[in-house]
Short mmCIF file of C-alpha atoms in Angstrom, two decimals:
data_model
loop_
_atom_site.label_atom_id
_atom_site.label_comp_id
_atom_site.label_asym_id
_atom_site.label_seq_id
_atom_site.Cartn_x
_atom_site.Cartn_y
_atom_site.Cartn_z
CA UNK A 292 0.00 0.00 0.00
CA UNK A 293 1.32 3.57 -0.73
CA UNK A 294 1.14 6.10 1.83
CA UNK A 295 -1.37 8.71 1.29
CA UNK A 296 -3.58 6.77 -1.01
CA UNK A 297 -6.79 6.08 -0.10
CA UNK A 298 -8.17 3.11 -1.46
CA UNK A 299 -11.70 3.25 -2.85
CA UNK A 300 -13.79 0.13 -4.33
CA UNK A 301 -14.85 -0.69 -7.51
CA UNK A 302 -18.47 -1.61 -8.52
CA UNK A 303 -22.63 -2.21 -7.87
CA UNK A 304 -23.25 -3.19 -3.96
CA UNK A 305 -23.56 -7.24 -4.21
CA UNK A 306 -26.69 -7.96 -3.15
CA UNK A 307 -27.03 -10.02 0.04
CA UNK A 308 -30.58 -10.75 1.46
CA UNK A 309 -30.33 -10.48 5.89
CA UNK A 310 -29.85 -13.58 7.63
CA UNK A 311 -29.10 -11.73 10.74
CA UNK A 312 -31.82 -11.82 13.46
CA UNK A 313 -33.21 -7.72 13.67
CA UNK A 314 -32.58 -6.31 17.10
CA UNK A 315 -35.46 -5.01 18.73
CA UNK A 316 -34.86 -2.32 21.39
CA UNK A 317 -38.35 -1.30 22.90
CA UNK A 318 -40.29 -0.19 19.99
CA UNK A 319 -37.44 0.62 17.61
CA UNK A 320 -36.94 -2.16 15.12
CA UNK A 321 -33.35 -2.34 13.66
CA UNK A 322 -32.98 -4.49 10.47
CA UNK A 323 -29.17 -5.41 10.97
CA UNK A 324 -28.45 -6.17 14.60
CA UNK A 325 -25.71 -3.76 14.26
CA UNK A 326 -25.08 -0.62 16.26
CA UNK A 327 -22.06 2.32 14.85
CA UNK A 328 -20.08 2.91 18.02
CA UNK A 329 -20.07 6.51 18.85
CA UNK A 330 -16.73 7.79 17.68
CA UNK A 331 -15.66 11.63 18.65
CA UNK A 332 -14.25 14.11 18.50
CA UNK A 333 -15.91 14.59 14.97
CA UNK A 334 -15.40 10.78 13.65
CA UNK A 335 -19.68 9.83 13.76
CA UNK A 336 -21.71 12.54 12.92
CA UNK A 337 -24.54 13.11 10.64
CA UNK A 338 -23.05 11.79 7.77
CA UNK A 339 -22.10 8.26 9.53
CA UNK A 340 -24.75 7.98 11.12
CA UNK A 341 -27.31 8.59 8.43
CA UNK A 342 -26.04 6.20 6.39
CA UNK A 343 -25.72 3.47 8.91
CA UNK A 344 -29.60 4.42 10.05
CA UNK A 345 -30.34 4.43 6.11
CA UNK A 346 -28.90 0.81 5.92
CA UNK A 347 -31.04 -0.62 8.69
CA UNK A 348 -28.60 -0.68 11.16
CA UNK A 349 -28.73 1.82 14.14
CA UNK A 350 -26.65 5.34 13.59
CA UNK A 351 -24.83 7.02 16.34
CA UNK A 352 -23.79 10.96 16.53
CA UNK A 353 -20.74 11.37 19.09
CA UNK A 354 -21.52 14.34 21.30
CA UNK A 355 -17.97 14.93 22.14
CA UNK A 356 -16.29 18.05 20.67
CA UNK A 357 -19.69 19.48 19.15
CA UNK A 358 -18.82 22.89 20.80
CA UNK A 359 -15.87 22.94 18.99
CA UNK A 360 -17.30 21.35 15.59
CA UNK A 361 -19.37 23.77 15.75
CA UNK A 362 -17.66 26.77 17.14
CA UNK A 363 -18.89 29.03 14.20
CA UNK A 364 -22.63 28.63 15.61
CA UNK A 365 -21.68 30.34 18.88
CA UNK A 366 -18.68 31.84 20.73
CA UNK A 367 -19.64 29.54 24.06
CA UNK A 368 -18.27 26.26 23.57
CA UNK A 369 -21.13 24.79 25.84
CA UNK A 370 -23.79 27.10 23.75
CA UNK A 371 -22.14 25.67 20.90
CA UNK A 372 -22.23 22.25 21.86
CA UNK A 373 -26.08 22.33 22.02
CA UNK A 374 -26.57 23.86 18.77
CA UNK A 375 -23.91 21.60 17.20
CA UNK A 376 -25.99 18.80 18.47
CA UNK A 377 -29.28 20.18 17.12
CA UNK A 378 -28.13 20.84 13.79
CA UNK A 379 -26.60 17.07 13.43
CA UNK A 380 -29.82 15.27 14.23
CA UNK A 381 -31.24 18.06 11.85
CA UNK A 382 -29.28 17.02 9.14
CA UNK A 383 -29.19 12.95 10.04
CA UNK A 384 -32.93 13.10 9.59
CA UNK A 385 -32.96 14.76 6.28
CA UNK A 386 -30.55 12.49 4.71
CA UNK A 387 -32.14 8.67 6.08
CA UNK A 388 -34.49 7.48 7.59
CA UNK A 389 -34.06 5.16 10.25
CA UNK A 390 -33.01 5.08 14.12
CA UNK A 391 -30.14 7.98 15.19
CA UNK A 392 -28.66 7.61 18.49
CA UNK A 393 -26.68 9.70 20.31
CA UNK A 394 -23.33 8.75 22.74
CA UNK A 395 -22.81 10.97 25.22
CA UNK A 396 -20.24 10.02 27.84
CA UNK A 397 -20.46 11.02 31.72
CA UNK A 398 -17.29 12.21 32.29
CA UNK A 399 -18.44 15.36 29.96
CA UNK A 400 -18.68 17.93 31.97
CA UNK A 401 -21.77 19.56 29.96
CA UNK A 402 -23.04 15.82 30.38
CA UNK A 403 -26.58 17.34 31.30
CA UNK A 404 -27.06 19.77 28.79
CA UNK A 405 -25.98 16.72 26.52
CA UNK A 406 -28.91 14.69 27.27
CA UNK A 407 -31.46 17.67 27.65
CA UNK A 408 -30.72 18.02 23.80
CA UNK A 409 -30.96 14.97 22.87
CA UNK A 410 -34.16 14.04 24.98
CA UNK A 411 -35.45 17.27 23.64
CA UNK A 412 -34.92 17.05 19.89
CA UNK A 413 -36.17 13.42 20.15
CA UNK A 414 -33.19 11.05 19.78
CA UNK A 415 -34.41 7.75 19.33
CA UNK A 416 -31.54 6.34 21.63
CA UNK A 417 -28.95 7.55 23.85
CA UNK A 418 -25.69 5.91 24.86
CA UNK A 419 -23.82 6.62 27.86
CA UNK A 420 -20.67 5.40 29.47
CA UNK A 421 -17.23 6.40 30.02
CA UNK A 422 -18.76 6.43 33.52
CA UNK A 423 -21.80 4.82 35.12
CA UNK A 424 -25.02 7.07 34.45
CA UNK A 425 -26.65 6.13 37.31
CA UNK A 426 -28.81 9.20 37.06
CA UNK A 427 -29.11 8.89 33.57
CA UNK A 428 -33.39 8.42 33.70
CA UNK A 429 -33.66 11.76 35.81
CA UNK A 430 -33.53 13.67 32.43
CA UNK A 431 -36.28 12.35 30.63
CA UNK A 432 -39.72 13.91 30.94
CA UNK A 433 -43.14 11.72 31.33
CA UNK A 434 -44.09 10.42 27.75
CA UNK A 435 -40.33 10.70 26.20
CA UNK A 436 -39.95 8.07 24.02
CA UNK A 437 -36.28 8.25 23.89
CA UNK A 438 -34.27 4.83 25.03
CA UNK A 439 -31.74 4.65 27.17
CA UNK A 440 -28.68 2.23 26.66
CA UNK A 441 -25.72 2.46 29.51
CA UNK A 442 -22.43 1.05 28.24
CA UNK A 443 -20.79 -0.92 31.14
CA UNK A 444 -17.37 -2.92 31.01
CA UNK A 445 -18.98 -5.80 33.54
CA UNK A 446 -21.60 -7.44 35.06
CA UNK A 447 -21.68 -5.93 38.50
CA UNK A 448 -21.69 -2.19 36.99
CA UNK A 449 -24.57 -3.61 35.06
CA UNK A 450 -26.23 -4.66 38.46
CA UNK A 451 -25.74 -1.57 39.90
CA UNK A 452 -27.30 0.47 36.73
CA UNK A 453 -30.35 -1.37 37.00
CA UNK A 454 -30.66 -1.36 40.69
CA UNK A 455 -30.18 2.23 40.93
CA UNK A 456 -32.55 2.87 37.99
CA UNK A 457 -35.58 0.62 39.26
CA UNK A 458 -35.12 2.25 42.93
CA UNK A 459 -34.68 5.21 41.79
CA UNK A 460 -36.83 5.95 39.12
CA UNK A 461 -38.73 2.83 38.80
CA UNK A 462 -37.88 2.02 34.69
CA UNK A 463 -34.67 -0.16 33.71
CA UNK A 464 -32.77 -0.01 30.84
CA UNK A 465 -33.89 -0.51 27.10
CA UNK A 466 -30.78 -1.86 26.55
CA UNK A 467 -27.17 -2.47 27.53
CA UNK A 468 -24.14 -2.29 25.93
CA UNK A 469 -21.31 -4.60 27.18
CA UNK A 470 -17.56 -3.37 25.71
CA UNK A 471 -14.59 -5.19 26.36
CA UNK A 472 -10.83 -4.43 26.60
CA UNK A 473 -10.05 -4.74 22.31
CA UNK A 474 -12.10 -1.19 22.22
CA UNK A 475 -11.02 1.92 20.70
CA UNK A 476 -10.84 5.40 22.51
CA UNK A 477 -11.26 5.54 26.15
CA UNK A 478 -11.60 2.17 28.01
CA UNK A 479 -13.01 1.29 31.09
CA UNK A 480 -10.40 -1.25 32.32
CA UNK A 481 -7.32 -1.16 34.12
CA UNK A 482 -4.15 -1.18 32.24
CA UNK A 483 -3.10 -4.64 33.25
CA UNK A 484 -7.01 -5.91 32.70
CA UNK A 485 -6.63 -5.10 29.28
CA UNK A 486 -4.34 -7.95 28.42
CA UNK A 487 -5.73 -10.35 30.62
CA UNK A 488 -7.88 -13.19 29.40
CA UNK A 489 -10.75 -13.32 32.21
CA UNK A 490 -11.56 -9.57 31.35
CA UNK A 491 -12.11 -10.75 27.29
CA UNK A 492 -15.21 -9.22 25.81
CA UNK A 493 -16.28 -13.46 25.70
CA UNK A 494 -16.09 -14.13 29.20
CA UNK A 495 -17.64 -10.86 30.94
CA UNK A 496 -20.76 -11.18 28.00
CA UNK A 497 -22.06 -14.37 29.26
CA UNK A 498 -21.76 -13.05 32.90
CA UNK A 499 -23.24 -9.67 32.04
CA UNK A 500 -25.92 -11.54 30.00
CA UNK A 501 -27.18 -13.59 33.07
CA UNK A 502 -26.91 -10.66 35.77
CA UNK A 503 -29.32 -9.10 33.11
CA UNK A 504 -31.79 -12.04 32.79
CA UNK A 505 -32.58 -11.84 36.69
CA UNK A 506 -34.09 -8.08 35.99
CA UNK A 507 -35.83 -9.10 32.91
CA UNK A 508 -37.55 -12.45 34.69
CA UNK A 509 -38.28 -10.71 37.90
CA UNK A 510 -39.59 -7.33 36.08
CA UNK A 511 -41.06 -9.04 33.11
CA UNK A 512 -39.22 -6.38 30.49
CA UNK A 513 -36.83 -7.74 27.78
CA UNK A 514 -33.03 -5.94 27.66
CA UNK A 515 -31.14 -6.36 25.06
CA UNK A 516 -27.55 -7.28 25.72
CA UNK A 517 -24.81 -5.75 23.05
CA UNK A 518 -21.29 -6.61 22.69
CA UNK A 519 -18.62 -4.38 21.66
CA UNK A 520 -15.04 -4.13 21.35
CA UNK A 521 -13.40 -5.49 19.16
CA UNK A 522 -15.88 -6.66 16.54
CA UNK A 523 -14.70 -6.16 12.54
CA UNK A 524 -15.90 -8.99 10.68
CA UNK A 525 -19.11 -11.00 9.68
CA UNK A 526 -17.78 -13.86 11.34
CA UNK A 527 -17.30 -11.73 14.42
CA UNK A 528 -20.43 -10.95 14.74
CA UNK A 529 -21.73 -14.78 14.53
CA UNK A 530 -19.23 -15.86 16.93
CA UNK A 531 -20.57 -13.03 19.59
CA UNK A 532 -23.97 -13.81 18.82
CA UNK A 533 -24.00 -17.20 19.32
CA UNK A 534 -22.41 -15.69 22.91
CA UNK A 535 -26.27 -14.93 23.53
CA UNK A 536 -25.50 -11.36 22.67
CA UNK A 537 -28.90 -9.70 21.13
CA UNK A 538 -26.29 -7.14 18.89
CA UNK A 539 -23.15 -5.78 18.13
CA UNK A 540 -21.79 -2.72 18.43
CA UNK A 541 -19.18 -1.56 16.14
CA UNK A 542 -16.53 1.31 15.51
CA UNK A 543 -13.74 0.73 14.10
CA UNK A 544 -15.10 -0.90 10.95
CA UNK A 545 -17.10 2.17 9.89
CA UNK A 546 -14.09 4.57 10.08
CA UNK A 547 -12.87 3.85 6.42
CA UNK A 548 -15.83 4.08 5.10
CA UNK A 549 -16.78 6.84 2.30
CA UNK A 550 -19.61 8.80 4.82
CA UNK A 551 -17.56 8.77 7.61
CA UNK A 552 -17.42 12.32 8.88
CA UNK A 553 -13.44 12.59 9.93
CA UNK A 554 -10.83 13.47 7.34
CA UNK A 555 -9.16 11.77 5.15
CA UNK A 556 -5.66 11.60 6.45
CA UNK A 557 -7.62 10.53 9.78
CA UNK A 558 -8.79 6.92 8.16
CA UNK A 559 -5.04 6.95 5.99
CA UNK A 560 -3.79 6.70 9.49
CA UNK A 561 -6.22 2.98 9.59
CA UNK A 562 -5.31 2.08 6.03
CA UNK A 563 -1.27 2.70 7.13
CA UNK A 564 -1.35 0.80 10.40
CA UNK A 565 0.45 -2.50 11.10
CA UNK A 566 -0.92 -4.79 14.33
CA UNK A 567 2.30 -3.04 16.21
CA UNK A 568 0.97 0.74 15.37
CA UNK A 569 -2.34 0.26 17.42
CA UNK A 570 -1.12 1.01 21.78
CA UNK A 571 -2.31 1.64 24.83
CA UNK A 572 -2.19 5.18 26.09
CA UNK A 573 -2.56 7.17 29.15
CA UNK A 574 -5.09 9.55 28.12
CA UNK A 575 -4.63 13.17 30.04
CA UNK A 576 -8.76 12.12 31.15
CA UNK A 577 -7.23 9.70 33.25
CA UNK A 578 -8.02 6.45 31.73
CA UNK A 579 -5.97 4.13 29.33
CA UNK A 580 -7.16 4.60 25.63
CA UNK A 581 -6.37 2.87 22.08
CA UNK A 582 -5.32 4.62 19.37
CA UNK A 583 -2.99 4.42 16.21
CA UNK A 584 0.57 5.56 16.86
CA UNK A 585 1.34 9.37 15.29
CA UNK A 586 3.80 12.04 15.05
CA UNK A 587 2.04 13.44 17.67
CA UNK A 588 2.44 10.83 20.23
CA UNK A 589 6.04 10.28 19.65
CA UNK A 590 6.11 14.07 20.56
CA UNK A 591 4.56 13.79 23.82
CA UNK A 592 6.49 11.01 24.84
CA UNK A 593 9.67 12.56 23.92
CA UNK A 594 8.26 15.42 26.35
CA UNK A 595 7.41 17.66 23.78
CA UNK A 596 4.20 18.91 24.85
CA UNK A 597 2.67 20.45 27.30
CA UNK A 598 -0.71 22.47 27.61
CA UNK A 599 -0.67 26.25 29.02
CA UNK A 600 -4.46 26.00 29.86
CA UNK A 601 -7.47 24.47 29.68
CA UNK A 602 -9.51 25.88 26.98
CA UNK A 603 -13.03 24.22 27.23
CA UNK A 604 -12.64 21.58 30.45
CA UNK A 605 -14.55 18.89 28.18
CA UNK A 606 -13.78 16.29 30.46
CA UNK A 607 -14.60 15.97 34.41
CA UNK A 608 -11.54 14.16 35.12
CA UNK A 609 -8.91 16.14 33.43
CA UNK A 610 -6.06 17.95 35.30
CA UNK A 611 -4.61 20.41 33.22
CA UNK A 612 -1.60 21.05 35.69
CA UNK A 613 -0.82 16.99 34.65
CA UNK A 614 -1.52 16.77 31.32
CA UNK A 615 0.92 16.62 28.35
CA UNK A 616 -1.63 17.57 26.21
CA UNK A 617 -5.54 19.06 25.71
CA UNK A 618 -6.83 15.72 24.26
CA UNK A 619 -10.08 17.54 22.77
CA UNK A 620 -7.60 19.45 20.63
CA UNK A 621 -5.80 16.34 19.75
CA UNK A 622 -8.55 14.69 18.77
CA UNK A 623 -10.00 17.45 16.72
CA UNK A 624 -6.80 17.96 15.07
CA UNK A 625 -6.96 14.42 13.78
CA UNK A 626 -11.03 15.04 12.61
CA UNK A 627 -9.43 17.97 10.73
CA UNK A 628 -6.79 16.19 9.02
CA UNK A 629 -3.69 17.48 10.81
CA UNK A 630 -1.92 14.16 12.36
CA UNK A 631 1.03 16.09 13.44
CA UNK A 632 -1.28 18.08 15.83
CA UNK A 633 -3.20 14.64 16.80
CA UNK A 634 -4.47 11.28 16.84
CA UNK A 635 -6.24 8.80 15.87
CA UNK A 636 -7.94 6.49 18.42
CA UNK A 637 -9.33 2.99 16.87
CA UNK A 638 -9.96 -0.51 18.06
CA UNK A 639 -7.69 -3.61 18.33
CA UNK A 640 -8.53 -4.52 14.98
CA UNK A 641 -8.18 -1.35 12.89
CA UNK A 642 -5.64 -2.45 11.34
CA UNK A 643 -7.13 -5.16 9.26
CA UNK A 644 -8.76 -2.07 7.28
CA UNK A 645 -7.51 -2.41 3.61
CA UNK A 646 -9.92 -0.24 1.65
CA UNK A 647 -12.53 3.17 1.42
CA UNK A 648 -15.81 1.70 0.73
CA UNK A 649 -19.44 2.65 1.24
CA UNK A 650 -21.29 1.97 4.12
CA UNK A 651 -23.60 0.04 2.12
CA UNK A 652 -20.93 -1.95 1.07
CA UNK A 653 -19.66 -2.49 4.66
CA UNK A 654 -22.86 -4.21 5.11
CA UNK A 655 -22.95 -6.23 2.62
CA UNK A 656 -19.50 -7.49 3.34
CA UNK A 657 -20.50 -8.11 6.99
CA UNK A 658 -24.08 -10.42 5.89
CA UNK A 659 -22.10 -12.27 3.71
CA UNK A 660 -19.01 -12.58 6.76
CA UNK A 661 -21.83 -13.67 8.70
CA UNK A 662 -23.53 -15.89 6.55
CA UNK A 663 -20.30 -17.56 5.57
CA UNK A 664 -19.52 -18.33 9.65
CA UNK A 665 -23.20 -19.71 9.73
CA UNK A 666 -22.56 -22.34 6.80
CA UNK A 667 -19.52 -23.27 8.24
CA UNK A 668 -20.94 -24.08 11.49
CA UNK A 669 -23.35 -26.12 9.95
CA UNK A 670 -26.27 -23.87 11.21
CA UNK A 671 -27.09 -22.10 7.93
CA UNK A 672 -29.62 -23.53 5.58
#
């Protein structure tokens, strides 16, 4: 592969009927049982999402950096971060139809205005993690018909979601999203839980799956279990499945795709990684993280930069004083296209990316993964 050339295909969309089971999450009905991961800063916006909605999967719009996406629609990065989330769903809905979510993750410190927005310009879904929303429900109004999907990293923060929830504001969650260690972007494990077997995205499903079962049989509701982390391929998505998950979340797979909102040097950086050039990093937020080794990182580790302020405090849990960098302006450097400035965070598995193709075509080539893995297990017909 040469450096700096994207790699587009060639051709019609095969067609591919759905063998995939739809996911059903309350009243929304999604064709595929496939969910876009919410990737910020600037990665899944309206464009993504629109055309993962428009396939029959379910689209997700990342609310982080939206006051800085959108800094031309006010001077007030919070202001703007409303308005910026407005005028995505806005412009979601008028190119697909189909079910928009939107990720918003609790360590954001305008967290609340977050989900006002969303609740308000009626999201079908909203995500949450990077944090347990435990008062998540407190923001919806009587008769919102918004769902509410908590991302945990284990079966006991899943217990204490839905405990908290029920006692609190008697209602559970429409779903939950499970995501293991082989995620991209922030990750809710310790550093040396990420390598270690009994913290695999296969052994805390199950385990998350049956803490979830004792709410649905005792409450007579149905929740959804999703996996994530990790997921790329057709066959992935079988082998999960068959795990007893419901769906799949996936990010990393919709990043070099043609409607993906971040630049274009942003998915060279998938198309140019080997296995080696996706890390672990200590993220200024406070967390370990996964992204794709840049200019930029070599910088900071060579002590190269350091922040003079905080310009928007974004996240909760970020200590300027401690931080080699402002990771909203890292990440938004990457969105733009300037690699040198930033990064690229992406899952275990980015680097089997090989092309630029449509999302369409992404789900084709998924169905057909899948349907291949079913055959081959002898399941198929």
């Amino acid at each position: 592969m040469v450096p700096g050339a994207l790699l587009f295909t060639r051709g019609p969309v095969p067609r591919n009927p759905i063998r995939m089971k739809s996911l059903k999450i309350g009243d929304l009905l999604a064709r595929f049982p496939v969910i876009q991961g919410g990737m910020g800063v600037g990665v899944s916006l309206s464009g993504l999402a629109a055309a993962v909605a428009g396939q029959g999967g379910i689209g997700v719009i990342s609310c982080a950096g939206l006051g800085l996406i959108h800094k031309d629609l006010s001077p007030n990065y919070l202001e703007a971060a409303i308005l910026g989330l407005k005028e995505e769903l806005r412009k979601a809905r008028e190119k697909a139809k189909g079910i928009i979510g939107v990720n918003v993750m609790v360590a954001m410190t305008n967290f609340g205005d977050m989900v006002r927005t969303a609740v308000a310009e009626k999201a079908d879904i909203i995500f949450s993690g990077a944090g347990l929303p435990l008062d998540l429900p407190s923001y919806l109004p009587e008769g919102s018909a918004t769902k509410l999907a908590p991302i945990v990293s284990s079966a006991r923060a899943a217990k204490v979601i839905c405990e908290k929830w029920k006692n609190n504001y008697d209602r559970l969650p429409d779903a939950i999203v499970v995501e293991g260690p082989k995620a991209g972007g922030h990750l809710g494990y310790k550093l040396d839980e990420i390598q270690d077997p009994g913290f695999a995205l296969e052994n805390i499903l199950p385990k998350v799956i049956e803490q979830v079962r004792i709410f649905e049989e005792k409450y007579g509701v149905a929740i959804p279990v999703i996996a994530a982390g990790g997921i790329y391929t057709g066959e992935d998505i079988y082998r999960i499945m068959r795990l007893g998950a419901a769906g799949v979340q996936m990010g990393s797979r919709f990043v070099t795709t043609a409607e993906c909102d971040a630049s274009a040097a942003f998915k060279q950086a998938y198309l140019d990684a080997a296995q080696a050039d996706v890390e672990i990093i200590k993220s200024p937020v406070g967390m370990p993280g996964r992204a794709i080794v840049s200019p930029f990182m070599v910088k900071v580790r060579d002590g190269q930069k350091q922040p003079a302020s905080c310009p928007f405090h974004c996240i909760k849990t970020c200590d300027i004083s401690r931080s080699p960098y402002c990771i909203m302006i890292a990440l938004y450097n990457a969105y733009r296209g300037n690699m040198q400035g930033g990064f690229a965070f992406a899952g275990a598995n980015a680097y089997k990316a090989r092309r630029i193709d449509t999302v369409a075509e992404a789900f084709a080539e998924l169905s057909q993964g899948y349907d291949q893995a079913e055959r081959d297990a002898g399941i198929g017909c």
